[in-house]
PDB file of C-alpha atoms and ligand atoms in Angstrom:
ATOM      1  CA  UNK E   1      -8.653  -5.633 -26.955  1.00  0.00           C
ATOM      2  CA  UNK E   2      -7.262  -2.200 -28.461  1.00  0.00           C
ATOM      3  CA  UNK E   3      -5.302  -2.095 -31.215  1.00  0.00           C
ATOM      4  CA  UNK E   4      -1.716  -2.939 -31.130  1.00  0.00           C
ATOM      5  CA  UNK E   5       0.843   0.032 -30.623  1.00  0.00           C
ATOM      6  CA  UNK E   6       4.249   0.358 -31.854  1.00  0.00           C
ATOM      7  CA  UNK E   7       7.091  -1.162 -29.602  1.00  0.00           C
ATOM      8  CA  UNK E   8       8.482   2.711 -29.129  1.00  0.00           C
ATOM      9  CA  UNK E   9       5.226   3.778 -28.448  1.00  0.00           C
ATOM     10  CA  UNK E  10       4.934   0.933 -25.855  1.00  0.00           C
ATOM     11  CA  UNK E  11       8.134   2.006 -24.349  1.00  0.00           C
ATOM     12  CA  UNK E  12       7.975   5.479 -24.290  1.00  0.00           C
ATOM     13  CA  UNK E  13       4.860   5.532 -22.348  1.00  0.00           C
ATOM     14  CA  UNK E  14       4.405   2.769 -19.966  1.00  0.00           C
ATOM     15  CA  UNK E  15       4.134   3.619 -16.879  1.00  0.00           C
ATOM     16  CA  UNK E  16       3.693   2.579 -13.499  1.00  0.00           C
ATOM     17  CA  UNK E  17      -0.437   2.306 -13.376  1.00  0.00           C
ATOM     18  CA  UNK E  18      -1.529   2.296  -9.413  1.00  0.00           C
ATOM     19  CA  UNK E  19      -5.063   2.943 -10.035  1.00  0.00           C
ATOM     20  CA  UNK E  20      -7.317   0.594 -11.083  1.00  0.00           C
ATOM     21  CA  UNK E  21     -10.848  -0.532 -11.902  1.00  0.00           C
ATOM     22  CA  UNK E  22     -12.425  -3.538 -10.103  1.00  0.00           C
ATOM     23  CA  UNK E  23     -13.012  -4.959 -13.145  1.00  0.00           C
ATOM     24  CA  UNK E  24     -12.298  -8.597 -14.239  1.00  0.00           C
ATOM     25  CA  UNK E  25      -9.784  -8.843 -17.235  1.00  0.00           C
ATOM     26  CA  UNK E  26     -10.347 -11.257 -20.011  1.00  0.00           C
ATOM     27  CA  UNK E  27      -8.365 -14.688 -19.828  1.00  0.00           C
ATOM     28  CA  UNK E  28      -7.087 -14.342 -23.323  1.00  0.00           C
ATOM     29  CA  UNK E  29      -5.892 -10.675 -22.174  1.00  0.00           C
ATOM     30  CA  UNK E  30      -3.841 -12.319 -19.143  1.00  0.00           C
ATOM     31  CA  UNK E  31      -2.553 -15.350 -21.227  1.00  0.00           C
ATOM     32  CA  UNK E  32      -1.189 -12.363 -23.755  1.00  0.00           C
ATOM     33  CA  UNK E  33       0.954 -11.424 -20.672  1.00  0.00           C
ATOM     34  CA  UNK E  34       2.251 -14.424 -19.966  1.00  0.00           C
ATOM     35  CA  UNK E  35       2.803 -15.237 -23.486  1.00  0.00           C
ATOM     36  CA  UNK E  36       4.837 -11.925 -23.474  1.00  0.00           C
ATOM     37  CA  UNK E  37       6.865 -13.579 -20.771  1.00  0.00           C
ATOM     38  CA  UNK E  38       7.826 -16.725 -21.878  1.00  0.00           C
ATOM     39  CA  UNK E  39       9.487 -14.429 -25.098  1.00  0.00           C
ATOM     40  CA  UNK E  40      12.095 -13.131 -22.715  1.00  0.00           C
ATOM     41  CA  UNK E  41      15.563 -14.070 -22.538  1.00  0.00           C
ATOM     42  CA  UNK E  42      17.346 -16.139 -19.791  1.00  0.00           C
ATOM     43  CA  UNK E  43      20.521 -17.400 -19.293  1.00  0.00           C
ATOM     44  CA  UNK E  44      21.519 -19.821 -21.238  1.00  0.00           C
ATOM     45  CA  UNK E  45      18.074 -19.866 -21.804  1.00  0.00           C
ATOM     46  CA  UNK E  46      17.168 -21.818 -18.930  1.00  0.00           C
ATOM     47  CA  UNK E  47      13.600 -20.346 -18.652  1.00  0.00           C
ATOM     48  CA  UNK E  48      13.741 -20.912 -15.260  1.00  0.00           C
ATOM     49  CA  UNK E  49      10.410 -19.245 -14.369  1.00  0.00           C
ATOM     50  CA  UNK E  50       7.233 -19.657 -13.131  1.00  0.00           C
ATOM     51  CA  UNK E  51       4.063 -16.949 -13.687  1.00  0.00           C
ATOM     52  CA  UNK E  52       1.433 -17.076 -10.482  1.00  0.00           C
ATOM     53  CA  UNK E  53      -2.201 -15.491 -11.715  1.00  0.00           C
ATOM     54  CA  UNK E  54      -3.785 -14.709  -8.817  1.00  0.00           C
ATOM     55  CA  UNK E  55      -7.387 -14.140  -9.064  1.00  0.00           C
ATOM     56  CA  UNK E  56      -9.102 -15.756  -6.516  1.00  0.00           C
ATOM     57  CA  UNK E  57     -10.561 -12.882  -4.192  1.00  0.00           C
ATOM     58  CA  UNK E  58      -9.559 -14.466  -0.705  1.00  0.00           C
ATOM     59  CA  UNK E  59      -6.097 -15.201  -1.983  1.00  0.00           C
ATOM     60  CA  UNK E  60      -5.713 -11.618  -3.715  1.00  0.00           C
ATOM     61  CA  UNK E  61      -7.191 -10.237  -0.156  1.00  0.00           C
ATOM     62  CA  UNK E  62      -4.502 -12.372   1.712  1.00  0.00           C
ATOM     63  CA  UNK E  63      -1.842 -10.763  -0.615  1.00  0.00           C
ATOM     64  CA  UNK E  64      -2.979  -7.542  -0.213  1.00  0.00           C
ATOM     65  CA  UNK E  65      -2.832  -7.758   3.277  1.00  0.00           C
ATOM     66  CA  UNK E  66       1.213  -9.011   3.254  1.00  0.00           C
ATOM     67  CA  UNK E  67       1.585  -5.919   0.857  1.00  0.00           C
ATOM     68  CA  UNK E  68       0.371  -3.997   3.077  1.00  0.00           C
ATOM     69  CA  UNK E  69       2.085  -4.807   6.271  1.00  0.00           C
ATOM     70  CA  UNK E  70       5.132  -4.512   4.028  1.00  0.00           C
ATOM     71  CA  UNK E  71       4.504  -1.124   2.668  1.00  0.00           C
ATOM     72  CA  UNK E  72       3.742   0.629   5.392  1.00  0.00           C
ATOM     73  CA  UNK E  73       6.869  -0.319   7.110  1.00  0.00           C
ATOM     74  CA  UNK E  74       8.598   0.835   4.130  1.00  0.00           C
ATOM     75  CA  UNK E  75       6.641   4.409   3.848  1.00  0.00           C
ATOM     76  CA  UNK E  76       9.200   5.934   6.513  1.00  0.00           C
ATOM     77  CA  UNK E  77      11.861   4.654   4.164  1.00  0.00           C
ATOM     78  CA  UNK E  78      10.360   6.533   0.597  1.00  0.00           C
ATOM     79  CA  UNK E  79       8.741   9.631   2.834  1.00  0.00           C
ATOM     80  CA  UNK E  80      11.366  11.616   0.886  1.00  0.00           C
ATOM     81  CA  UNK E  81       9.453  10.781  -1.931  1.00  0.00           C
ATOM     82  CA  UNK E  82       6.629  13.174  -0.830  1.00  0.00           C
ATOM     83  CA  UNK E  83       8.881  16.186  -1.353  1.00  0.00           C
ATOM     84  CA  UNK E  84      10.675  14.896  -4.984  1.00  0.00           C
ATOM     85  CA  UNK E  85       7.528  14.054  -6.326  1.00  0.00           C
ATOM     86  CA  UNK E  86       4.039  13.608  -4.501  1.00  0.00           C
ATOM     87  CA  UNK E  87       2.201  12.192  -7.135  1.00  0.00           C
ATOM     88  CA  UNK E  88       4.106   9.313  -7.372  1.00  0.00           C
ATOM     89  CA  UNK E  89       4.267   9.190  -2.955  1.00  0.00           C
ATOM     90  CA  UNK E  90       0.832   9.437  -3.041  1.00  0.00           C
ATOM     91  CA  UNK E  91       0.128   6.920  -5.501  1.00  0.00           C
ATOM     92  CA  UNK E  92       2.503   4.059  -4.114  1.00  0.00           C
ATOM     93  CA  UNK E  93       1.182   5.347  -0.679  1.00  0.00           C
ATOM     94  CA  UNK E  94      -2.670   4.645  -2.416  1.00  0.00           C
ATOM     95  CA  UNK E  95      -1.286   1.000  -3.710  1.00  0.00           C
ATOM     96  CA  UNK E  96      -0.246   0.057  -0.340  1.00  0.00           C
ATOM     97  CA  UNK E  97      -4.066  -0.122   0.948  1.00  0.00           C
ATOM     98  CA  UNK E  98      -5.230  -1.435  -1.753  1.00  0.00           C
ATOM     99  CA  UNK E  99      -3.185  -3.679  -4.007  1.00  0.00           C
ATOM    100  CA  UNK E 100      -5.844  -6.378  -3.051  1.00  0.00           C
ATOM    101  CA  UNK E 101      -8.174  -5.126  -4.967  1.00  0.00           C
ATOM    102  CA  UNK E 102      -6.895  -5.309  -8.338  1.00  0.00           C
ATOM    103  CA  UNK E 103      -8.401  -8.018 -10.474  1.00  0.00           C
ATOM    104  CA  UNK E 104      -5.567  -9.606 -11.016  1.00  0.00           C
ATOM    105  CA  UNK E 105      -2.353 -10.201  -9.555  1.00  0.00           C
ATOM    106  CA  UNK E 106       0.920 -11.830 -10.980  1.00  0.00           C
ATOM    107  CA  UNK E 107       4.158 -12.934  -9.056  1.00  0.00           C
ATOM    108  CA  UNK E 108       6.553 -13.796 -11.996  1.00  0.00           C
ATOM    109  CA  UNK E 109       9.405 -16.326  -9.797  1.00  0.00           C
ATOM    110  CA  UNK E 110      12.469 -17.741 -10.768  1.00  0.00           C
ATOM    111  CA  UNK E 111      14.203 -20.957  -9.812  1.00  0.00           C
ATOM    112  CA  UNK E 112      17.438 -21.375  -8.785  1.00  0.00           C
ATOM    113  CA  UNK E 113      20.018 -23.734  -7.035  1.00  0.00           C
ATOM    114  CA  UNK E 114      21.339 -21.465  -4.486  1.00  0.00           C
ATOM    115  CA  UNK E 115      21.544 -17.481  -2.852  1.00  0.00           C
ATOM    116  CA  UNK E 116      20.791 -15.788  -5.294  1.00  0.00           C
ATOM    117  CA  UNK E 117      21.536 -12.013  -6.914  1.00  0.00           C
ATOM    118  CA  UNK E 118      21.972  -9.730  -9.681  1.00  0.00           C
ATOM    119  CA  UNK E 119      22.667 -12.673 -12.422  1.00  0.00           C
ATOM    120  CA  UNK E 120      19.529 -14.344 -11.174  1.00  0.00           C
ATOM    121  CA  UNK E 121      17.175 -11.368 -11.251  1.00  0.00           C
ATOM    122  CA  UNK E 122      18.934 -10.561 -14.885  1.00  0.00           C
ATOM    123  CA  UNK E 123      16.916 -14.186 -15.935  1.00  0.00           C
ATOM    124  CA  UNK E 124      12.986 -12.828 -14.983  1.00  0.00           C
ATOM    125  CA  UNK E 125      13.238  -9.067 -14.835  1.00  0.00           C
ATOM    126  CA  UNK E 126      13.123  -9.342 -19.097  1.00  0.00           C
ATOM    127  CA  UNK E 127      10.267 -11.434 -18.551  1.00  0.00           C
ATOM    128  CA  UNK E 128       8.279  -8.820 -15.936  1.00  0.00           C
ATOM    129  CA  UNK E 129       9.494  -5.872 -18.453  1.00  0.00           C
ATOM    130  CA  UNK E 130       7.992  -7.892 -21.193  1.00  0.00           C
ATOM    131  CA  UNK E 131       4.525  -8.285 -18.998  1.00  0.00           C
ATOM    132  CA  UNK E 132       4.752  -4.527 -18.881  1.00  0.00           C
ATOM    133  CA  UNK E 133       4.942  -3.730 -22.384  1.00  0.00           C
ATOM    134  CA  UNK E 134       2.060  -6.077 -23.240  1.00  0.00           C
ATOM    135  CA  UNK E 135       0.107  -5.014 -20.311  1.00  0.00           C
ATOM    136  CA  UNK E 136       0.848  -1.210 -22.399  1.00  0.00           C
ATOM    137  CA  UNK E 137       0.081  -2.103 -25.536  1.00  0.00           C
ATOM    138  CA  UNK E 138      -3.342  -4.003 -24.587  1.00  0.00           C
ATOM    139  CA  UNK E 139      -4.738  -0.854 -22.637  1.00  0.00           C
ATOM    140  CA  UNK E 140      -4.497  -2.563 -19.535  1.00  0.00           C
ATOM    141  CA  UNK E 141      -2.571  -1.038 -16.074  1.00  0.00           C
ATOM    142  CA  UNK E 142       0.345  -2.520 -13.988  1.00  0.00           C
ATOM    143  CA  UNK E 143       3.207  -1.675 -11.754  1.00  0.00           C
ATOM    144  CA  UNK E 144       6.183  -3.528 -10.978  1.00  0.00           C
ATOM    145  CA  UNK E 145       6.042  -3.941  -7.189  1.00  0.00           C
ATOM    146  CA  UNK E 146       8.405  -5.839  -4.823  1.00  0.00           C
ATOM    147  CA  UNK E 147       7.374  -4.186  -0.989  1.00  0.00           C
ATOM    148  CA  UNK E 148       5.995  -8.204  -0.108  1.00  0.00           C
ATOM    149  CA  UNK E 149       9.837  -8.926  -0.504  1.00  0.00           C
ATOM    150  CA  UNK E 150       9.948  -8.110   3.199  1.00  0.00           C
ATOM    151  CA  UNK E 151       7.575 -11.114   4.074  1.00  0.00           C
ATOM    152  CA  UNK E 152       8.887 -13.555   1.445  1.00  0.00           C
ATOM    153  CA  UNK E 153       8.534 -16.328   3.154  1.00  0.00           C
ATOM    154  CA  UNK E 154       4.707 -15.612   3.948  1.00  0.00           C
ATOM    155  CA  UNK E 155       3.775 -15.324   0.316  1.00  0.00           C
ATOM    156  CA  UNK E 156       5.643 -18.512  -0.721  1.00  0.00           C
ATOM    157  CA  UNK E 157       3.602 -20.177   1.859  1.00  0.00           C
ATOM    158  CA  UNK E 158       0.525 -19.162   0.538  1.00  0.00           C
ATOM    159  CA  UNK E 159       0.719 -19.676  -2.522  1.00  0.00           C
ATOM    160  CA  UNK E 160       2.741 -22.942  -2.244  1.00  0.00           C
ATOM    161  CA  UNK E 161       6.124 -22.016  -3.851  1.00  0.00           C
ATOM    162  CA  UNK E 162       9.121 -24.490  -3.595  1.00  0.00           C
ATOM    163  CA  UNK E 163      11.686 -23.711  -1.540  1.00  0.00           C
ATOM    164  CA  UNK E 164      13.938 -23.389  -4.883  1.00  0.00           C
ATOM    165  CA  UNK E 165      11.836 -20.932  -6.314  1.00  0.00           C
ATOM    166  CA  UNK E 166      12.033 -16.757  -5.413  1.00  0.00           C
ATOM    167  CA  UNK E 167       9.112 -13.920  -6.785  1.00  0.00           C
ATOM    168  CA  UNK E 168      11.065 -11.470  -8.309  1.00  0.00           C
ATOM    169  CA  UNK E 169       7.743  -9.286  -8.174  1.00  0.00           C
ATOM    170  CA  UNK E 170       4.144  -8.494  -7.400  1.00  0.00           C
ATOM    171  CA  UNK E 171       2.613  -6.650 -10.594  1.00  0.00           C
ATOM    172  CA  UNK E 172      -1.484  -5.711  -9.718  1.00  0.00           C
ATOM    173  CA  UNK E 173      -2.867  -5.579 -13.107  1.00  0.00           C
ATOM    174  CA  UNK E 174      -6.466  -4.450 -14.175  1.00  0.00           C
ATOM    175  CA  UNK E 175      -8.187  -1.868 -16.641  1.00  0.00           C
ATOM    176  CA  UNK E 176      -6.544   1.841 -15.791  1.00  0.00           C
ATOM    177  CA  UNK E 177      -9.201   3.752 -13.024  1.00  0.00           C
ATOM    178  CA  UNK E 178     -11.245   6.670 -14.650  1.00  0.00           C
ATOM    179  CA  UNK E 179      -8.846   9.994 -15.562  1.00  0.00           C
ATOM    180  CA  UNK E 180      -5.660   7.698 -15.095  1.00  0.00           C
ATOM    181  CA  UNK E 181      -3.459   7.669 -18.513  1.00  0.00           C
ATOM    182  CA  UNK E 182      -0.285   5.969 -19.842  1.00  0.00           C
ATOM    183  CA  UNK E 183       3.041   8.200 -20.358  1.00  0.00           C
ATOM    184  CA  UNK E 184       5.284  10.153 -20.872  1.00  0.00           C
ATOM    185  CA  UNK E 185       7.243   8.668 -18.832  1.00  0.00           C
ATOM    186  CA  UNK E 186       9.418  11.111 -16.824  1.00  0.00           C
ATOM    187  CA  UNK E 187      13.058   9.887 -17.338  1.00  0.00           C
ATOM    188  CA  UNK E 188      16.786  11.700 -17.760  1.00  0.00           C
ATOM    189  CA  UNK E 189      17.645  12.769 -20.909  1.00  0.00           C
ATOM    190  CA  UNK E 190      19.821  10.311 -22.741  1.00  0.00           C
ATOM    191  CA  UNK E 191      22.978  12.371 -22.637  1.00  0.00           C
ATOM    192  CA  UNK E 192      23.381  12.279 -19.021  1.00  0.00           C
ATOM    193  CA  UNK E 193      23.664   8.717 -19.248  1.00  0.00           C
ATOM    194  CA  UNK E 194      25.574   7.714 -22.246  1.00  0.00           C
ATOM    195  CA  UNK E 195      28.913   7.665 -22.685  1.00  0.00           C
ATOM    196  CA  UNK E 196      30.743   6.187 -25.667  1.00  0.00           C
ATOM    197  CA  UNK E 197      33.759   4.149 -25.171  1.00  0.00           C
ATOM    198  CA  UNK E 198      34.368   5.214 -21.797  1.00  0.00           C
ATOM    199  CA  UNK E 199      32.613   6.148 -18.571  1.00  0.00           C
TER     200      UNK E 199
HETATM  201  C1  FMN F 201      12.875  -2.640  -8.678  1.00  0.00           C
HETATM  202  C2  FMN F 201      11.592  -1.863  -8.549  1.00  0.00           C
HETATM  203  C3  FMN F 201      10.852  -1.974  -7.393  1.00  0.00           C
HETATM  204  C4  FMN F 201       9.661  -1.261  -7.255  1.00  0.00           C
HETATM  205  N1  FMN F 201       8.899  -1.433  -6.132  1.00  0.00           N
HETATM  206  C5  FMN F 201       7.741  -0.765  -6.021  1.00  0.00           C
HETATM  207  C6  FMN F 201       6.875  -0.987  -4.910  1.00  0.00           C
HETATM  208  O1  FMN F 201       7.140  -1.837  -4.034  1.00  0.00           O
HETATM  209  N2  FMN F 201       5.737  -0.266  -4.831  1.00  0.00           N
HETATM  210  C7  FMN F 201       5.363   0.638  -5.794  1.00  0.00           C
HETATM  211  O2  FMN F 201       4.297   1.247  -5.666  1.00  0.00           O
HETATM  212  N3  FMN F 201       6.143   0.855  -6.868  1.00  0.00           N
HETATM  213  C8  FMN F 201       7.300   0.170  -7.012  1.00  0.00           C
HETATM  214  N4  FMN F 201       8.080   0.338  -8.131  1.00  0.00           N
HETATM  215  C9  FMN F 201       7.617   1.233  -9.210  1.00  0.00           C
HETATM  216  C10 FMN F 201       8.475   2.479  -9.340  1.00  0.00           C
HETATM  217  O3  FMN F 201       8.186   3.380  -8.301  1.00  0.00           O
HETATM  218  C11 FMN F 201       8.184   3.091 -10.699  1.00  0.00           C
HETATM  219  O4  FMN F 201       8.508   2.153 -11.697  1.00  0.00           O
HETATM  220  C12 FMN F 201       8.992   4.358 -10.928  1.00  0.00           C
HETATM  221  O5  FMN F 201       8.680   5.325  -9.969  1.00  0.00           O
HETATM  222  C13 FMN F 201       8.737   4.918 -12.315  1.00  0.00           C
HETATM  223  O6  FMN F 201       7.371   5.229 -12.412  1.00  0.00           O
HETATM  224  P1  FMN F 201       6.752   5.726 -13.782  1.00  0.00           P
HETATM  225  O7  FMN F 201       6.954   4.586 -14.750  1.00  0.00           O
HETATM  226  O8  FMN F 201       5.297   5.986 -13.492  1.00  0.00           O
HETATM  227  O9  FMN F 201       7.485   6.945 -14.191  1.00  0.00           O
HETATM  228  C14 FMN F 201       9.232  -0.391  -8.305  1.00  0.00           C
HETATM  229  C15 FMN F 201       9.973  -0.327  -9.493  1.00  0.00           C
HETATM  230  C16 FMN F 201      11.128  -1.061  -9.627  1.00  0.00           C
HETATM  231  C17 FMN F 201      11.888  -0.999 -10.943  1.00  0.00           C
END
């Protein structure tokens, strides 16, 4: 594993990772991840989640394939993309055919009693941030994904999820591809977004 970074460091440049080696990725790597996870808050601490590490190649295939379906039903949607910033098209455009392929794949889910929104996304999106960071900081590669939202109920089936519990995302994770680096991330400066005391 590489030597830990700082927590600025980690947040400063993590970014989304699209391309990425074959490779298999340690056990003790992934249950670093998780580990990461289960440090996040919740409300009232509830811990209402669930982490699905998907290795097995005909299930990651099968995944891939529902990822697929859904992303290139959404590529009209982000076409606009192309013209803002074609790296990043391209690279979600590359992810769609081949999300399958990563290693590894984790669906961090959530449970909860009813429709759910905002509040209930506010309980696991710490914990997929938190993945992130770790995922950073151990020189491995990951995106936050959620195109397979489109054909929910087609990943729950396969992977047997209760019909109380939601993925709140897809996150491919494996060893960055050859050339492909970490940050700077490309984000607003600060002082178009702050405001003191009042909007
Ligand atoms: C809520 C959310 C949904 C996203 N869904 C997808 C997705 O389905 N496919 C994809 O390739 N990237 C997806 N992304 C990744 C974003 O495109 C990425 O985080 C953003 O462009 C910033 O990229 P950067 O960290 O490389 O600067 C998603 C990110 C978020 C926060």
């Amino acid at each position: 594993m590489s030597a830990d970074i700082g927590l600025f460091e980690a947040m400063n440049t993590q970014r989304a990772i699209r391309y990425l080696k074959p490779d298999p990725v340690p056990e003790e790597m992934i249950a670093k991840l998780i580990e990461a996870a289960t440090r996040a808050p919740s409300g009232t601490n509830q811990q209402g989640w669930s982490f699905i590490v998907v290795r097995d190649a005909g299930l990651r295939s099968k995944l891939g394939d529902i990822y697929q379906k859904a992303g290139r039903a959404a590529i009209p949607r982000i076409r606009y993309v192309e013209a803002v910033n074609k790296r990043l098209f391209d690279s979600a455009v590359y992810l769609v055919d081949h999300l399958g392929e990563a290693p590894v794949l984790i669906l961090p889910c959530i449970e909860h009693s009813g429709p759910t929104g905002l509040t209930t996304g506010a309980s696991i999106y710490p914990a997929v941030q938190n993945i992130l960071l770790a995922a950073r900081a151990l020189g491995l590669g990951s995106v936050l994904t959620t195109f397979h939202k489109a054909y929910e109920g087609e990943v729950k089936e396969l992977l047997g999820l209760p019909e109380n519990v939601e993925t709140a995302a897809l996150l491919p994770v494996g060893f960055p591809a050859d050339g492909v680096r970490y940050g700077p991330t490309n984000r607003q400066p600060v002082d178009q977004v702050l405001h003191w005391d009042r909007w």
